[in-house]
């Protein structure tokens, strides 16, 4: 979930980090951190390949650092979702009928995205293109969805319990909604807003510290895979990247068809008008950073009413991460295929439900999808070690899914604007 309507007034640094820009530091580490994340990851991959090839079987110990990073990402997820939901509830104005229509559009788009993702992954089966073993967990824990799972386990037993339990994201959302709605009644008090904002920014700062460790994780996982299993496993990764791209293209087609028949705006005109925002999303991997540009393009270049643009691109954007939902569902299926296991129908249903929640809870910042992905994997019983493998391609796929996240907001805004252009727009 991204940081709401006042995103335009927040401070971001050049790489899309929220908060005050760090004072320029000197030294080797500072110079390393000044390099864009994707270049650091690419460098780490190359180094990982060289070290893995040199160490051979001995490189297996390097799996540990990548696991540590994943554990840290997973630990951050529940509090991040809690504070982000409360933050949105405190800072956005939602209007009656339009809100109901928007909620419907958001749910529909996310479900279509997950359906497309699962279908493409089931047809192309990227995980069957190579064999790969990581860690000791080689099976998907069988989980069947009983009424007990759906209701009782998701209702929080204690207020703080779900915050320490990665298997209960729905519980976290329930607590966040209750707290957010209660605090909303007191939102005139500046202290309430300030406190939530401080907590949100602090968590995002910690998240960026962990993200700074991602190149180390990539180095470690690449070295250990290359050392122990050679280059074979990367064939599957290549097919997985292609499969995700195909699915994202299909989702784009869905958006365009919906705009063609549900809005006065024409798809090509929309794509042309949104060029700047889409390029910004691709280059920053952050839908939150792109938010002000998205809004400006929608109103100034596409010509939507301000109300539709702000509902879709500012309010809805906080909940709407279709690219992330599609990616999380595909990743779960991909890893199950790598393990040579088929997810049962109830497990695939669990993937759908948790991917929806995980995409709602993903912050609009680089790599946020990886944080909530640990929750999807844990809920379905997939070994989270395999997410480390996805780190190697995430720097690229994050850019692609962020572009689709923004296009999803554009789609909702166009549909909210309806089939008739406003009279002011026509003039
Ligand atoms: N980077 C994505 C965004 O900003 C979130 C994600 O990692 O999936 O929308």
JSON list of C-alpha atoms and ligand atoms in Angstrom, two decimals, residues 285-288 321 324 328 362-370 394 398 401-402 405, ligand 1:
[
{"chain": "A", "resi": 285, "resn": "UNK", "atom": "CA", "xyz": [9.97, 0.93, -9.60]},
{"chain": "A", "resi": 286, "resn": "UNK", "atom": "CA", "xyz": [7.70, 2.98, -7.38]},
{"chain": "A", "resi": 287, "resn": "UNK", "atom": "CA", "xyz": [4.04, 3.68, -7.98]},
{"chain": "A", "resi": 288, "resn": "UNK", "atom": "CA", "xyz": [4.02, 6.09, -5.01]},
{"chain": "A", "resi": 321, "resn": "UNK", "atom": "CA", "xyz": [-1.50, -3.24, -7.21]},
{"chain": "A", "resi": 324, "resn": "UNK", "atom": "CA", "xyz": [2.02, -7.19, -7.78]},
{"chain": "A", "resi": 328, "resn": "UNK", "atom": "CA", "xyz": [2.89, -13.03, -6.33]},
{"chain": "A", "resi": 362, "resn": "UNK", "atom": "CA", "xyz": [2.31, -3.88, -0.68]},
{"chain": "A", "resi": 363, "resn": "UNK", "atom": "CA", "xyz": [3.76, -0.39, -0.36]},
{"chain": "A", "resi": 364, "resn": "UNK", "atom": "CA", "xyz": [4.21, 1.52, -3.62]},
{"chain": "A", "resi": 365, "resn": "UNK", "atom": "CA", "xyz": [7.98, 1.43, -3.34]},
{"chain": "A", "resi": 366, "resn": "UNK", "atom": "CA", "xyz": [10.71, -0.68, -4.94]},
{"chain": "A", "resi": 367, "resn": "UNK", "atom": "CA", "xyz": [10.76, -4.38, -3.95]},
{"chain": "A", "resi": 368, "resn": "UNK", "atom": "CA", "xyz": [7.76, -4.06, -1.64]},
{"chain": "A", "resi": 369, "resn": "UNK", "atom": "CA", "xyz": [6.12, -7.04, -3.33]},
{"chain": "A", "resi": 370, "resn": "UNK", "atom": "CA", "xyz": [8.90, -9.26, -2.01]},
{"chain": "A", "resi": 394, "resn": "UNK", "atom": "CA", "xyz": [13.14, -8.93, -9.23]},
{"chain": "A", "resi": 398, "resn": "UNK", "atom": "CA", "xyz": [9.59, -5.04, -10.23]},
{"chain": "A", "resi": 401, "resn": "UNK", "atom": "CA", "xyz": [4.83, -4.88, -12.45]},
{"chain": "A", "resi": 402, "resn": "UNK", "atom": "CA", "xyz": [5.06, -1.31, -11.13]},
{"chain": "A", "resi": 405, "resn": "UNK", "atom": "CA", "xyz": [0.25, -1.13, -11.08]},
{"chain": "B", "resi": 1, "resn": "LIG", "atom": "N1", "xyz": [7.32, -1.64, -6.67]},
{"chain": "B", "resi": 1, "resn": "LIG", "atom": "C1", "xyz": [5.89, -1.87, -6.71]},
{"chain": "B", "resi": 1, "resn": "LIG", "atom": "C2", "xyz": [5.15, -0.54, -6.74]},
{"chain": "B", "resi": 1, "resn": "LIG", "atom": "O1", "xyz": [5.73, 0.47, -6.43]},
{"chain": "B", "resi": 1, "resn": "LIG", "atom": "C3", "xyz": [5.42, -2.68, -5.56]},
{"chain": "B", "resi": 1, "resn": "LIG", "atom": "C4", "xyz": [6.00, -4.08, -5.65]},
{"chain": "B", "resi": 1, "resn": "LIG", "atom": "O2", "xyz": [7.14, -4.30, -5.27]},
{"chain": "B", "resi": 1, "resn": "LIG", "atom": "O3", "xyz": [5.29, -4.98, -6.17]},
{"chain": "B", "resi": 1, "resn": "LIG", "atom": "O4", "xyz": [4.00, -0.49, -7.10]}
]
